[in-house]
PDB file of C-alpha atoms in Angstrom:
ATOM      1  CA  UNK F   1     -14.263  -0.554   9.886  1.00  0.00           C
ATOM      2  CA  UNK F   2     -13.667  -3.759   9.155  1.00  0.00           C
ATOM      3  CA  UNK F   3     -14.261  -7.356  10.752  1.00  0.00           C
ATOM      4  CA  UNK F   4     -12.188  -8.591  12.711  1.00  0.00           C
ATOM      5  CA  UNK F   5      -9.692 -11.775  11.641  1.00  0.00           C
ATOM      6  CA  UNK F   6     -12.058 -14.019  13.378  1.00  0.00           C
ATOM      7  CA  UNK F   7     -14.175 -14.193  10.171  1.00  0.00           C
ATOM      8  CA  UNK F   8     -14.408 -13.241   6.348  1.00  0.00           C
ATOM      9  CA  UNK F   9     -14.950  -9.905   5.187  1.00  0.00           C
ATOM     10  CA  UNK F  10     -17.826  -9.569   3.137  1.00  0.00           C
ATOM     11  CA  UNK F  11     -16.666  -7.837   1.047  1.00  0.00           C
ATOM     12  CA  UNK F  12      -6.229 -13.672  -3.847  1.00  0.00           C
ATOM     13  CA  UNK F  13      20.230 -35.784 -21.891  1.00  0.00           C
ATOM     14  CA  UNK F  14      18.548 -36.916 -25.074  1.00  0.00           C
ATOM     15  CA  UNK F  15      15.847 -35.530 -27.086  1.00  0.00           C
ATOM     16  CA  UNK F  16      12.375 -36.757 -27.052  1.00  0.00           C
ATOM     17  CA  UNK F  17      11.328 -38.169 -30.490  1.00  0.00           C
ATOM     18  CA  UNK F  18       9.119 -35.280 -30.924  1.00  0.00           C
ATOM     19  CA  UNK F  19       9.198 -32.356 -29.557  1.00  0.00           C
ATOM     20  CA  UNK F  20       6.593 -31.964 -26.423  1.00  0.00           C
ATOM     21  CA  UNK F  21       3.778 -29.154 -26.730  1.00  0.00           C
ATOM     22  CA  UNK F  22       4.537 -25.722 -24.944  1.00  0.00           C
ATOM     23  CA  UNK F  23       2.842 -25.620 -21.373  1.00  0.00           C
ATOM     24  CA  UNK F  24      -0.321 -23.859 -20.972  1.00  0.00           C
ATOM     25  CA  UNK F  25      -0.080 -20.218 -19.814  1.00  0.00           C
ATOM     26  CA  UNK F  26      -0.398 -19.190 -15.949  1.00  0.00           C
ATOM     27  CA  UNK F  27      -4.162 -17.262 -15.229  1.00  0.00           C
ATOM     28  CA  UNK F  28      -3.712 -13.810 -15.365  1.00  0.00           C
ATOM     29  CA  UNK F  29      -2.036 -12.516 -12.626  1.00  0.00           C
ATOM     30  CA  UNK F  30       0.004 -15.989 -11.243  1.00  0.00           C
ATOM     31  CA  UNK F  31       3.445 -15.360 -12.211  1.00  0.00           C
ATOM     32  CA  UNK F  32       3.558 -11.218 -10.774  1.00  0.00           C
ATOM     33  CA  UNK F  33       1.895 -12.985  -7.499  1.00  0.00           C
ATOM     34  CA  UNK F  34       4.310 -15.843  -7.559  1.00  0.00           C
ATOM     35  CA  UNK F  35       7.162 -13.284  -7.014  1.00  0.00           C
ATOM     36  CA  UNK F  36       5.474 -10.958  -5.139  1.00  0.00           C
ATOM     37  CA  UNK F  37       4.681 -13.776  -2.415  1.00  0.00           C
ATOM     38  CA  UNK F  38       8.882 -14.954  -2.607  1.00  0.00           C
ATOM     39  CA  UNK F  39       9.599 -11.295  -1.989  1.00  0.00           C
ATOM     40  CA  UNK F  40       7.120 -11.166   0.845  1.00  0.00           C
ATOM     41  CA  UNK F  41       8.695 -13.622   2.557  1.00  0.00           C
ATOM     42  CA  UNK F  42      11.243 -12.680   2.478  1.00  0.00           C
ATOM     43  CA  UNK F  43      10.169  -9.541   4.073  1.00  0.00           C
ATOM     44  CA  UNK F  44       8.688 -11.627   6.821  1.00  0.00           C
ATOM     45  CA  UNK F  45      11.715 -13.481   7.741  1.00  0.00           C
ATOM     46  CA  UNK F  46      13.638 -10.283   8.661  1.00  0.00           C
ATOM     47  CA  UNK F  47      10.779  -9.160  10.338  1.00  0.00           C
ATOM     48  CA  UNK F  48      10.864 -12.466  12.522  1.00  0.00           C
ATOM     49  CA  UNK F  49      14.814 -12.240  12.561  1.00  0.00           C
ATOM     50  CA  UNK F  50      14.813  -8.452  14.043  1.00  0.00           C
ATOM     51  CA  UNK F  51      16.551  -5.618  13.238  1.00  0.00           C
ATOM     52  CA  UNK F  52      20.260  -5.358  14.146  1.00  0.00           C
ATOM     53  CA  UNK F  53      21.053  -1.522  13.559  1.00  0.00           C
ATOM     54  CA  UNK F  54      17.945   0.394  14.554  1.00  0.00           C
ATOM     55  CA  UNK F  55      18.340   4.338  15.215  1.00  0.00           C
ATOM     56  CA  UNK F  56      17.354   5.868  18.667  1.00  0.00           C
ATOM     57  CA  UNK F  57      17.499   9.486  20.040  1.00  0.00           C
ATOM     58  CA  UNK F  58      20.981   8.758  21.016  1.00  0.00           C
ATOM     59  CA  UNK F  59      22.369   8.771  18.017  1.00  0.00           C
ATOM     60  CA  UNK F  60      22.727   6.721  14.679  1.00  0.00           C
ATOM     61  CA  UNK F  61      23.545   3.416  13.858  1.00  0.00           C
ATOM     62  CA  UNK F  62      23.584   0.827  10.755  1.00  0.00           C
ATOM     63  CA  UNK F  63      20.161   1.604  10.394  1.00  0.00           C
ATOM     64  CA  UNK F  64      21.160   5.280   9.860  1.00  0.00           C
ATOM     65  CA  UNK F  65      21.042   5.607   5.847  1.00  0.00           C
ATOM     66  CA  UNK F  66      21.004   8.395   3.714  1.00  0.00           C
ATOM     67  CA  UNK F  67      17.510   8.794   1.968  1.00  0.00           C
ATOM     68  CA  UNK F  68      17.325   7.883  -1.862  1.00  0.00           C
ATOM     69  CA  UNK F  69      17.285  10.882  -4.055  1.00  0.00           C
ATOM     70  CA  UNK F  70      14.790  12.875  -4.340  1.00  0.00           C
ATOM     71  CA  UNK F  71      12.356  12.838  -7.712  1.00  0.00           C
ATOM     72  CA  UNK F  72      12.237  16.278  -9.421  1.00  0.00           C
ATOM     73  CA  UNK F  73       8.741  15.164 -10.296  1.00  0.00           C
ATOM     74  CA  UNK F  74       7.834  15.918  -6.561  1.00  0.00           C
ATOM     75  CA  UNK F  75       9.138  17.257  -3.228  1.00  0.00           C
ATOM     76  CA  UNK F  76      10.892  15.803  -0.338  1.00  0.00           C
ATOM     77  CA  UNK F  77      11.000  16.558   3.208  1.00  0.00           C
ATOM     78  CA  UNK F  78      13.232  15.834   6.074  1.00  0.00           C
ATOM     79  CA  UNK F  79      11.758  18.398   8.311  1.00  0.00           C
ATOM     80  CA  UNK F  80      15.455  20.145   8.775  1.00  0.00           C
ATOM     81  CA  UNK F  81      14.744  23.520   7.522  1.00  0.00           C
ATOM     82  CA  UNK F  82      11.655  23.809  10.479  1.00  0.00           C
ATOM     83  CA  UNK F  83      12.479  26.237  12.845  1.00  0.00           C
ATOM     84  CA  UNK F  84      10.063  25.824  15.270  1.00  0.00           C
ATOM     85  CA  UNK F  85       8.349  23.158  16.866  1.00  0.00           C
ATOM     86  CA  UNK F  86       5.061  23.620  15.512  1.00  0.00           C
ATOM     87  CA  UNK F  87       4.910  22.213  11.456  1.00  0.00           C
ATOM     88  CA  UNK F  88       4.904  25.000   9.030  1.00  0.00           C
ATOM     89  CA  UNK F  89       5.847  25.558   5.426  1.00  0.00           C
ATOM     90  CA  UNK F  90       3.723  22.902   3.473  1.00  0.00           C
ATOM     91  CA  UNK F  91       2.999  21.503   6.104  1.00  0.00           C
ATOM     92  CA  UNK F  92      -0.476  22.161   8.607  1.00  0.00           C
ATOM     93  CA  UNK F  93      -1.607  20.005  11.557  1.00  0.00           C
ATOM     94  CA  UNK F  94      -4.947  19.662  12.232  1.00  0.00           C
ATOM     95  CA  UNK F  95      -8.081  17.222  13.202  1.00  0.00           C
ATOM     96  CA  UNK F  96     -11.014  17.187  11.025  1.00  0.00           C
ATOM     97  CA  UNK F  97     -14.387  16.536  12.616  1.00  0.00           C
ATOM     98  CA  UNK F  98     -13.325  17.042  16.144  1.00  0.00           C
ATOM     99  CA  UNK F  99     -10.249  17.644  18.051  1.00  0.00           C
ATOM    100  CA  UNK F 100      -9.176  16.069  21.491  1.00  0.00           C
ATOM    101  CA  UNK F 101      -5.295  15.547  23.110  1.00  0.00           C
ATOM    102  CA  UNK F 102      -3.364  14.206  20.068  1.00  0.00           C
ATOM    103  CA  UNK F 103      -0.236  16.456  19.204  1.00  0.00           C
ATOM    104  CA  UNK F 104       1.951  16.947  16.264  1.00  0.00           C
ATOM    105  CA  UNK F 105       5.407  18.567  16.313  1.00  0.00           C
ATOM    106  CA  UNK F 106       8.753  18.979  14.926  1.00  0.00           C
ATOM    107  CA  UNK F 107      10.799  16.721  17.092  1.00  0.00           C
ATOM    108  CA  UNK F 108      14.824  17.670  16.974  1.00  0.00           C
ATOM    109  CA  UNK F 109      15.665  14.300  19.477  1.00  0.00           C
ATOM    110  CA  UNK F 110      15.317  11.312  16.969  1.00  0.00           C
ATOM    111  CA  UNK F 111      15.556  11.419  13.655  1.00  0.00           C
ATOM    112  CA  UNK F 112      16.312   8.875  10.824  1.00  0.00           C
ATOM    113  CA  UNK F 113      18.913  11.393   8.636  1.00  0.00           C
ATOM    114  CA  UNK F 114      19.615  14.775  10.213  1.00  0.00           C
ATOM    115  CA  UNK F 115      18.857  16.062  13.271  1.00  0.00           C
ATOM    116  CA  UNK F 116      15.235  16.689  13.037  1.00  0.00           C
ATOM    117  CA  UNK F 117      11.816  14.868  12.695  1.00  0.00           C
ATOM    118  CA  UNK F 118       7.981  14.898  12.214  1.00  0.00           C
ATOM    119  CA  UNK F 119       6.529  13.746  15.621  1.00  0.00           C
ATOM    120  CA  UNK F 120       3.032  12.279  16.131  1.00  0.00           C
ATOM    121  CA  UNK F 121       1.846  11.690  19.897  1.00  0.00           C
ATOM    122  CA  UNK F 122      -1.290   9.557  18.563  1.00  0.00           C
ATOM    123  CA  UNK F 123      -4.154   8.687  20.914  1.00  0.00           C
ATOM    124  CA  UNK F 124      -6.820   6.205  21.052  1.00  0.00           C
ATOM    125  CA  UNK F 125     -10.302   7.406  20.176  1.00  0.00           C
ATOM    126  CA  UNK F 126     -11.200   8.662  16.666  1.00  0.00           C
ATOM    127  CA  UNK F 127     -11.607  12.564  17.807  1.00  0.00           C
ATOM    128  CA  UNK F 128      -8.154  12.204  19.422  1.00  0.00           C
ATOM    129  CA  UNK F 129      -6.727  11.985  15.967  1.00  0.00           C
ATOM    130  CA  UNK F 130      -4.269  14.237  14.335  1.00  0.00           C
ATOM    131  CA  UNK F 131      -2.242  14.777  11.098  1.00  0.00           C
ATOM    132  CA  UNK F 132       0.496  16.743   9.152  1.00  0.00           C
ATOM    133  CA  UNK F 133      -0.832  17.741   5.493  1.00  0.00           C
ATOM    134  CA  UNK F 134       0.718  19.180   2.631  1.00  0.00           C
ATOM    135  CA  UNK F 135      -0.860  19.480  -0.418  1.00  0.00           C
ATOM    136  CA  UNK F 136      -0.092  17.118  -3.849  1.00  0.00           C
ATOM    137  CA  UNK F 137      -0.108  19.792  -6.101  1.00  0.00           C
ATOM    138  CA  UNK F 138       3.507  18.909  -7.984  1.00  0.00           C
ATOM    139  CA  UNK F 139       2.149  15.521  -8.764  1.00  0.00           C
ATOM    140  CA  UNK F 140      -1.695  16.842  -9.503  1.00  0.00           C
ATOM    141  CA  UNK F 141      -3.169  15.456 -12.502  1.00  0.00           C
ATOM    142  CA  UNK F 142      -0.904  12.803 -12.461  1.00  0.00           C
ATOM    143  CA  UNK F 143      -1.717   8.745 -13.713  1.00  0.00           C
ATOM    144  CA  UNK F 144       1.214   7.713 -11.181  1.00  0.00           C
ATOM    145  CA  UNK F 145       1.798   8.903  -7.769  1.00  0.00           C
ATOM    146  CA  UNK F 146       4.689   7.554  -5.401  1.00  0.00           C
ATOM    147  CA  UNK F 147       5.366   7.974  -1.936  1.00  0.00           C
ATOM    148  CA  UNK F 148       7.957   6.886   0.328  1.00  0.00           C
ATOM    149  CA  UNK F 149       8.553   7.664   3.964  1.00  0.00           C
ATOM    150  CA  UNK F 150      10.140   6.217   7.009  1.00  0.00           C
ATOM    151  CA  UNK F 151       8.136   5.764  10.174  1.00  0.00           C
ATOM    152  CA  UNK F 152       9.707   4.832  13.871  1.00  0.00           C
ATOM    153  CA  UNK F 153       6.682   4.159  15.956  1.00  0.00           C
ATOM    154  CA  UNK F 154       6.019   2.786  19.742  1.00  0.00           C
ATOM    155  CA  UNK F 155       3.404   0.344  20.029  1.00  0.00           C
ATOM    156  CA  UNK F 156       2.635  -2.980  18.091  1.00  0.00           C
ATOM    157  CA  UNK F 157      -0.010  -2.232  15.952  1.00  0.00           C
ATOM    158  CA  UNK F 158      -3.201  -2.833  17.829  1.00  0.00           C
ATOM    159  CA  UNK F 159      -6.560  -5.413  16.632  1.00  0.00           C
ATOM    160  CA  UNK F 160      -8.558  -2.124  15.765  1.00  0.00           C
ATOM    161  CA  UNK F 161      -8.345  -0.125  12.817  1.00  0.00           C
ATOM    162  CA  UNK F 162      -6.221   2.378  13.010  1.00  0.00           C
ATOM    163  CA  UNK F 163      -4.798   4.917  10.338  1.00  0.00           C
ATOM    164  CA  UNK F 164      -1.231   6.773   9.766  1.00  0.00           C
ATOM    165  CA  UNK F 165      -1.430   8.133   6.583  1.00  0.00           C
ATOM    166  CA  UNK F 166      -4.599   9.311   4.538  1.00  0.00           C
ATOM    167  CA  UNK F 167      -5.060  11.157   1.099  1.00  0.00           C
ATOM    168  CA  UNK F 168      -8.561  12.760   0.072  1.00  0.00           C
ATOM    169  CA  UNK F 169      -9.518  11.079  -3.364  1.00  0.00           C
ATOM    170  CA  UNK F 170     -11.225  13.295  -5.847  1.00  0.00           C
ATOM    171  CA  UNK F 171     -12.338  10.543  -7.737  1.00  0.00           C
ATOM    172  CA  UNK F 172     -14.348   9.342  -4.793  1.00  0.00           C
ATOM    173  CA  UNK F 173     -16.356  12.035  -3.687  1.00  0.00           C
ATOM    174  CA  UNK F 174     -12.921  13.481  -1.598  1.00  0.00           C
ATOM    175  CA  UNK F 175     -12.896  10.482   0.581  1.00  0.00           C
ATOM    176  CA  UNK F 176     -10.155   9.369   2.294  1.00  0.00           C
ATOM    177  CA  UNK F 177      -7.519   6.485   0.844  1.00  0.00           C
ATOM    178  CA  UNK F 178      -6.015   5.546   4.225  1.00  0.00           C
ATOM    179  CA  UNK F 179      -3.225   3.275   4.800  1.00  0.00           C
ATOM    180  CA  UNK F 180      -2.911   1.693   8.405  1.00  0.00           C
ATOM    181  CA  UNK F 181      -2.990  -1.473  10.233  1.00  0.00           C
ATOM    182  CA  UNK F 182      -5.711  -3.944  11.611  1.00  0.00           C
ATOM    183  CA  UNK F 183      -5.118  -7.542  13.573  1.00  0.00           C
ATOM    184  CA  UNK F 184      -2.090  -6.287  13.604  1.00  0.00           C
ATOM    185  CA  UNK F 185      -0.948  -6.191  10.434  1.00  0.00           C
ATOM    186  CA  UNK F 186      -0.848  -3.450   7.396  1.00  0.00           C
ATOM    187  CA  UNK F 187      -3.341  -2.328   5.528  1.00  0.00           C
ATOM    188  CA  UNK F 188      -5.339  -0.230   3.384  1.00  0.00           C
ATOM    189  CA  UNK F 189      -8.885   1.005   3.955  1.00  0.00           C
ATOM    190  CA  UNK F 190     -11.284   3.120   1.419  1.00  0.00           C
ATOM    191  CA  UNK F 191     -13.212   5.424   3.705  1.00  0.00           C
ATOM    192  CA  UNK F 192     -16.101   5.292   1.049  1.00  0.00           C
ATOM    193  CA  UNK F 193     -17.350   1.551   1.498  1.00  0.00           C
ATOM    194  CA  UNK F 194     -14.994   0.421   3.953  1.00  0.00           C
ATOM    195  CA  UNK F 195     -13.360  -2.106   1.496  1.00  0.00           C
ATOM    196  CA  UNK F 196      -9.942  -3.140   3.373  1.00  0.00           C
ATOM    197  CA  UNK F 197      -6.393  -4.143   1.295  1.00  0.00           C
ATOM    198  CA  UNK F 198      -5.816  -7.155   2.373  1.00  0.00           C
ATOM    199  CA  UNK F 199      -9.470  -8.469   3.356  1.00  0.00           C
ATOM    200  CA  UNK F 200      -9.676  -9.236   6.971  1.00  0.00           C
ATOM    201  CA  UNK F 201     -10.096 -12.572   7.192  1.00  0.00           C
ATOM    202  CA  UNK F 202      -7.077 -15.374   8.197  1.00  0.00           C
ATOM    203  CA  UNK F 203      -5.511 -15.724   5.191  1.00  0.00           C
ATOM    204  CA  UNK F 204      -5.916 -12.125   4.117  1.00  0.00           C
ATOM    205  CA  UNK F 205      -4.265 -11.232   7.522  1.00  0.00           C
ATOM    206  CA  UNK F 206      -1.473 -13.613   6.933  1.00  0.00           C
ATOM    207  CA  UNK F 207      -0.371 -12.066   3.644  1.00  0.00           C
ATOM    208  CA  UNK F 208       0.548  -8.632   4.927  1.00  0.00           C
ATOM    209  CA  UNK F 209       3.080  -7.893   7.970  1.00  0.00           C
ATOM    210  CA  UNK F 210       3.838  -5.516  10.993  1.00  0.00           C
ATOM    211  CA  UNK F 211       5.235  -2.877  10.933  1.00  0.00           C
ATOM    212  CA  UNK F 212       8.161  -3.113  13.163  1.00  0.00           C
ATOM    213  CA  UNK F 213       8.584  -1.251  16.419  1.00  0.00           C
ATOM    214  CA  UNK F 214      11.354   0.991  17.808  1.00  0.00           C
ATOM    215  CA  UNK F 215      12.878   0.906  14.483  1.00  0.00           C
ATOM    216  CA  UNK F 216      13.130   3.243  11.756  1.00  0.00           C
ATOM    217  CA  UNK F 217      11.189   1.576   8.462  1.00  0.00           C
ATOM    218  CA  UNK F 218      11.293   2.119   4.994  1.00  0.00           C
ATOM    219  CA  UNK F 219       7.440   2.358   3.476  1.00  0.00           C
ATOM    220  CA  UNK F 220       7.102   2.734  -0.053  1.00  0.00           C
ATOM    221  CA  UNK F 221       3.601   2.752  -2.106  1.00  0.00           C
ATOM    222  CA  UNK F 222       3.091   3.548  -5.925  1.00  0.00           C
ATOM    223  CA  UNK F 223       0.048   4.081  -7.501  1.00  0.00           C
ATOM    224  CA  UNK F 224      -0.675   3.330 -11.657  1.00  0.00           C
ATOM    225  CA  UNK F 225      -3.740   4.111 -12.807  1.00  0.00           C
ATOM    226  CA  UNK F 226      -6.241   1.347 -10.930  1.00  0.00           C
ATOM    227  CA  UNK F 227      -3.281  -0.520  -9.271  1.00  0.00           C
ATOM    228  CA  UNK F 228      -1.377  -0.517  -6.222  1.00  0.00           C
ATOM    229  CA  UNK F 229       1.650  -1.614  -4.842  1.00  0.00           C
ATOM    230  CA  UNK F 230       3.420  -1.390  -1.693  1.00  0.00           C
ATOM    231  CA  UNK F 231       7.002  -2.066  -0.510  1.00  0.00           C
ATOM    232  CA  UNK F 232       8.354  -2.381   3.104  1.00  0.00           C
ATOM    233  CA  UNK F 233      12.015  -1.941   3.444  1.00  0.00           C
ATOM    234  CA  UNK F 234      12.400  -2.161  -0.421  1.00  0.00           C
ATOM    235  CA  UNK F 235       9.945  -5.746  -0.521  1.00  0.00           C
ATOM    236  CA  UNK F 236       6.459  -5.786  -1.993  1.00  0.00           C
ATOM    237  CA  UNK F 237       4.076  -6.976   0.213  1.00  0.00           C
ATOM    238  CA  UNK F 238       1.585  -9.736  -1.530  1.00  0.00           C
ATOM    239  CA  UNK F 239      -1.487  -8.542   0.726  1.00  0.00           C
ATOM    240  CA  UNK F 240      -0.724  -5.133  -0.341  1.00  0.00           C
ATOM    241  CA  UNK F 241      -1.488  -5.394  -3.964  1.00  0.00           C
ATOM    242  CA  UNK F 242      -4.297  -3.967  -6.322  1.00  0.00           C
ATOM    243  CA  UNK F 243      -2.869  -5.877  -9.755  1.00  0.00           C
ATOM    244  CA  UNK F 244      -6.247  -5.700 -11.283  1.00  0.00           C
ATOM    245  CA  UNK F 245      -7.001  -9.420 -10.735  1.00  0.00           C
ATOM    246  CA  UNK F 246      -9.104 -10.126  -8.231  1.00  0.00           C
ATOM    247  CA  UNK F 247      -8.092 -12.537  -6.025  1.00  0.00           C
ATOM    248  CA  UNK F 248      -9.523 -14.051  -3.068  1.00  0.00           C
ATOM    249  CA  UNK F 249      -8.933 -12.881   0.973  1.00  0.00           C
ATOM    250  CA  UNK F 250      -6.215 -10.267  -1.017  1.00  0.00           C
ATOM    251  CA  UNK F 251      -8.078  -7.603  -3.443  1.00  0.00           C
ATOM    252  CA  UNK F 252     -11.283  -9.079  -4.266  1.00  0.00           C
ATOM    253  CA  UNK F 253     -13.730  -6.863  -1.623  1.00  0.00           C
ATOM    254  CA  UNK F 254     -11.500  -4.230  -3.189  1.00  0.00           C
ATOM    255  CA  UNK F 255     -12.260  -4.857  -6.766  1.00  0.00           C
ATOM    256  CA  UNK F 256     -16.166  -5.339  -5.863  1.00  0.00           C
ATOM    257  CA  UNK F 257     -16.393  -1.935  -6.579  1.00  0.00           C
ATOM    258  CA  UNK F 258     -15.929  -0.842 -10.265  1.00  0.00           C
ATOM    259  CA  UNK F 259     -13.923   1.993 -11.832  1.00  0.00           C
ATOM    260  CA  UNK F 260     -11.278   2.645  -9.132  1.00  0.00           C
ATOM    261  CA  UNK F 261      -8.967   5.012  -9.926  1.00  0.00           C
ATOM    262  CA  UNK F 262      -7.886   7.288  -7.895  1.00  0.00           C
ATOM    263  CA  UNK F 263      -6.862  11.077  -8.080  1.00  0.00           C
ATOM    264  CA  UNK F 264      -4.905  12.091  -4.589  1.00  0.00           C
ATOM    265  CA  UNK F 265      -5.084  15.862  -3.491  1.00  0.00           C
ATOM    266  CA  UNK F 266      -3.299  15.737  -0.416  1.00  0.00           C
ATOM    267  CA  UNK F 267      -1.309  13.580   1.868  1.00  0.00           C
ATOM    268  CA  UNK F 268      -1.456  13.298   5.294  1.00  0.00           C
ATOM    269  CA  UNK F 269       0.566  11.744   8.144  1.00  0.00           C
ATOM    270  CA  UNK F 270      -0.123  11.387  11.699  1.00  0.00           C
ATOM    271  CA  UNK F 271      -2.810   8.915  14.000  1.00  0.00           C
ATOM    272  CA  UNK F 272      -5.914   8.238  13.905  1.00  0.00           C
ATOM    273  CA  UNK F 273      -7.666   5.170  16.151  1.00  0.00           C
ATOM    274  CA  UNK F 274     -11.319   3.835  15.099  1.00  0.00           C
ATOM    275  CA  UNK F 275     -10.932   1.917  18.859  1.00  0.00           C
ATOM    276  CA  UNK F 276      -8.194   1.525  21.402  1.00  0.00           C
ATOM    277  CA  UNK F 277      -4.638   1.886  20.296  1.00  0.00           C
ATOM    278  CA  UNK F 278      -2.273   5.003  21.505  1.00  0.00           C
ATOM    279  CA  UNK F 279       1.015   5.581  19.402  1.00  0.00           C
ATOM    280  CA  UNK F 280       3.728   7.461  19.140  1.00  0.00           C
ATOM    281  CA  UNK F 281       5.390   7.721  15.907  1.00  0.00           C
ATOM    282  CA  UNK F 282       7.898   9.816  14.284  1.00  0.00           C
ATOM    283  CA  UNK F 283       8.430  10.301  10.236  1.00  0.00           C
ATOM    284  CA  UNK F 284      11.219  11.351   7.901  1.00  0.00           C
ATOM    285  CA  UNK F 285      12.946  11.450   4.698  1.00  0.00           C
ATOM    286  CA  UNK F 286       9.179  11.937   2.981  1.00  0.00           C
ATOM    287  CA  UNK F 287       9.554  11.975  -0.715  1.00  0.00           C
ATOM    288  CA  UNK F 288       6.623  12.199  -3.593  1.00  0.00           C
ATOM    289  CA  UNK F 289       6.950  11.735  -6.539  1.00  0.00           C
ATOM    290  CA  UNK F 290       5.601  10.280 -10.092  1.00  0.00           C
ATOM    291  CA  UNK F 291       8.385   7.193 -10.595  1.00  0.00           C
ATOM    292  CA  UNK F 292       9.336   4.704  -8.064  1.00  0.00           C
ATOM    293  CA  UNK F 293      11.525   6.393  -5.378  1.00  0.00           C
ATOM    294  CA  UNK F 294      13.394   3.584  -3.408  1.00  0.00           C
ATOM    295  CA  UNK F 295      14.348   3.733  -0.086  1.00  0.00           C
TER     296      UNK F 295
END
């Protein structure tokens, strides 16, 4: 786990006479940064603004969109062909390591399109964990993997490390690639040396976002080869960005270690707490895919 914000992570009208020469060219990396950090705050702003249309168990609201297509490269899943409360079909639930009182089930009060839902009662404590899993194999093989889901969840997230979604990477001994939150904001961790997406100090902190509570969200991530991006209601987030550059408190830890490149297996959503933080979170409208999906 990683440290918390307090410090650095060890581990971004006329003419002239002649005509002027052309201006030197931005470091590698500048300009894609410059718009990612307009788009992120952009994404910040309406996170400090609120939502206005958010969907609840009793029914839908402006919130209440119809999920982008789904990519014939992949699958999608809104949960509304489960017929039981327990997960089935591609889907298994389960706790690696050690099991305690976290629960996983198909939820048919709230859900984002539909009637029906994936819902995670998450609980503090790392063997209180659980997940949903389905396998990757339409997109196995693949340079590019895309994912988008929407997640409705509780409880701010928490100054621990916690973890909602995890995929084993082959290319890394089948450790996990986990996306989550810490100081609470979002992030990525690599289970292998703990490197953390933004790095945890401050600034690193500053340049991701919460996720928003009590409201359904759009989360997006696509994966290229050795980079990363990820979009929150259809914005990138700047301190959620592998571009290859290293760049100080964003990807640098990240980039310490050489060769990354990951090759997903599986994908998992659900809660998992390295601390204190309970949850509840529901998720729909999952689609994977090898193209950018959109929300």
């Amino acid at each position: 786990m990683s440290s918390p914000a307090t410090a650095h992570s060890s581990s971004s009208a006329g003419l002239p006479a002649s005509p002027l020469p052309p201006p030197a060219p931005l470091p590698a990396g500048t300009a894609r940064r410059r718009q990612i950090l307009a788009a992120s705050a952009a994404v910040l702003a309406l996170t400090a603004a609120g939502a206005t249309g958010s969907a609840s168990a009793a029914g839908p609201s402006a919130d209440h969109r119809t999920a982008a297509a789904c990519d014939a490269s992949g699958f999608c899943e809104d949960f509304e062909t489960q017929t039981g409360t327990a997960p089935s079909g591609r889907w298994t639930a389960g706790a690696a390591n050690c099991t305690g009182n976290g629960t996983a089930t198909v939820d048919s009060g709230t859900a984002h399109t539909g009637a029906k839902s994936l819902r995670i009662d998450g609980k503090a404590g790392y063997c209180n964990h659980v997940f949903v899993s389905t396998p990757l194999d339409e997109v196995a093989g693949s340079s590019s993997l895309h994912v988008r889901f929407w997640v409705r969840h509780t409880t701010a997230l928490p100054a621990a490390h916690v973890t909602f979604a995890a995929m084993k990477d082959a290319n890394d001994n089948g450790k996990d690639l986990r996306m989550g939150g810490q100081n609470g904001a979002l992030q990525w961790n690599r289970e292998s040396d703990d490197a953390t997406l933004p790095e945890q100090s401050p600034v690193g902190v500053s340049k991701s976002l919460p996720l928003p509570v009590n409201e359904w969200t759009c989360v997006e991530f696509g994966i290229e080869g050795s980079t990363l991006e990820t979009k929150v209601n259809g914005s990138v987030v700047e301190g959620l960005v592998i571009d290859g550059t290293p760049t100080h408190d964003i990807d640098r830890q990240w980039l310490n270690k050489p060769g990354w490149r990951p090759s997903l297996t599986d994908l998992r959503l659900g809660w998992e707490s390295y601390g204190n933080g309970d949850d509840t979170l529901w998720y729909d409208d999952i689609a994977v895919g090898t193209a950018p999906i959109g929300c």
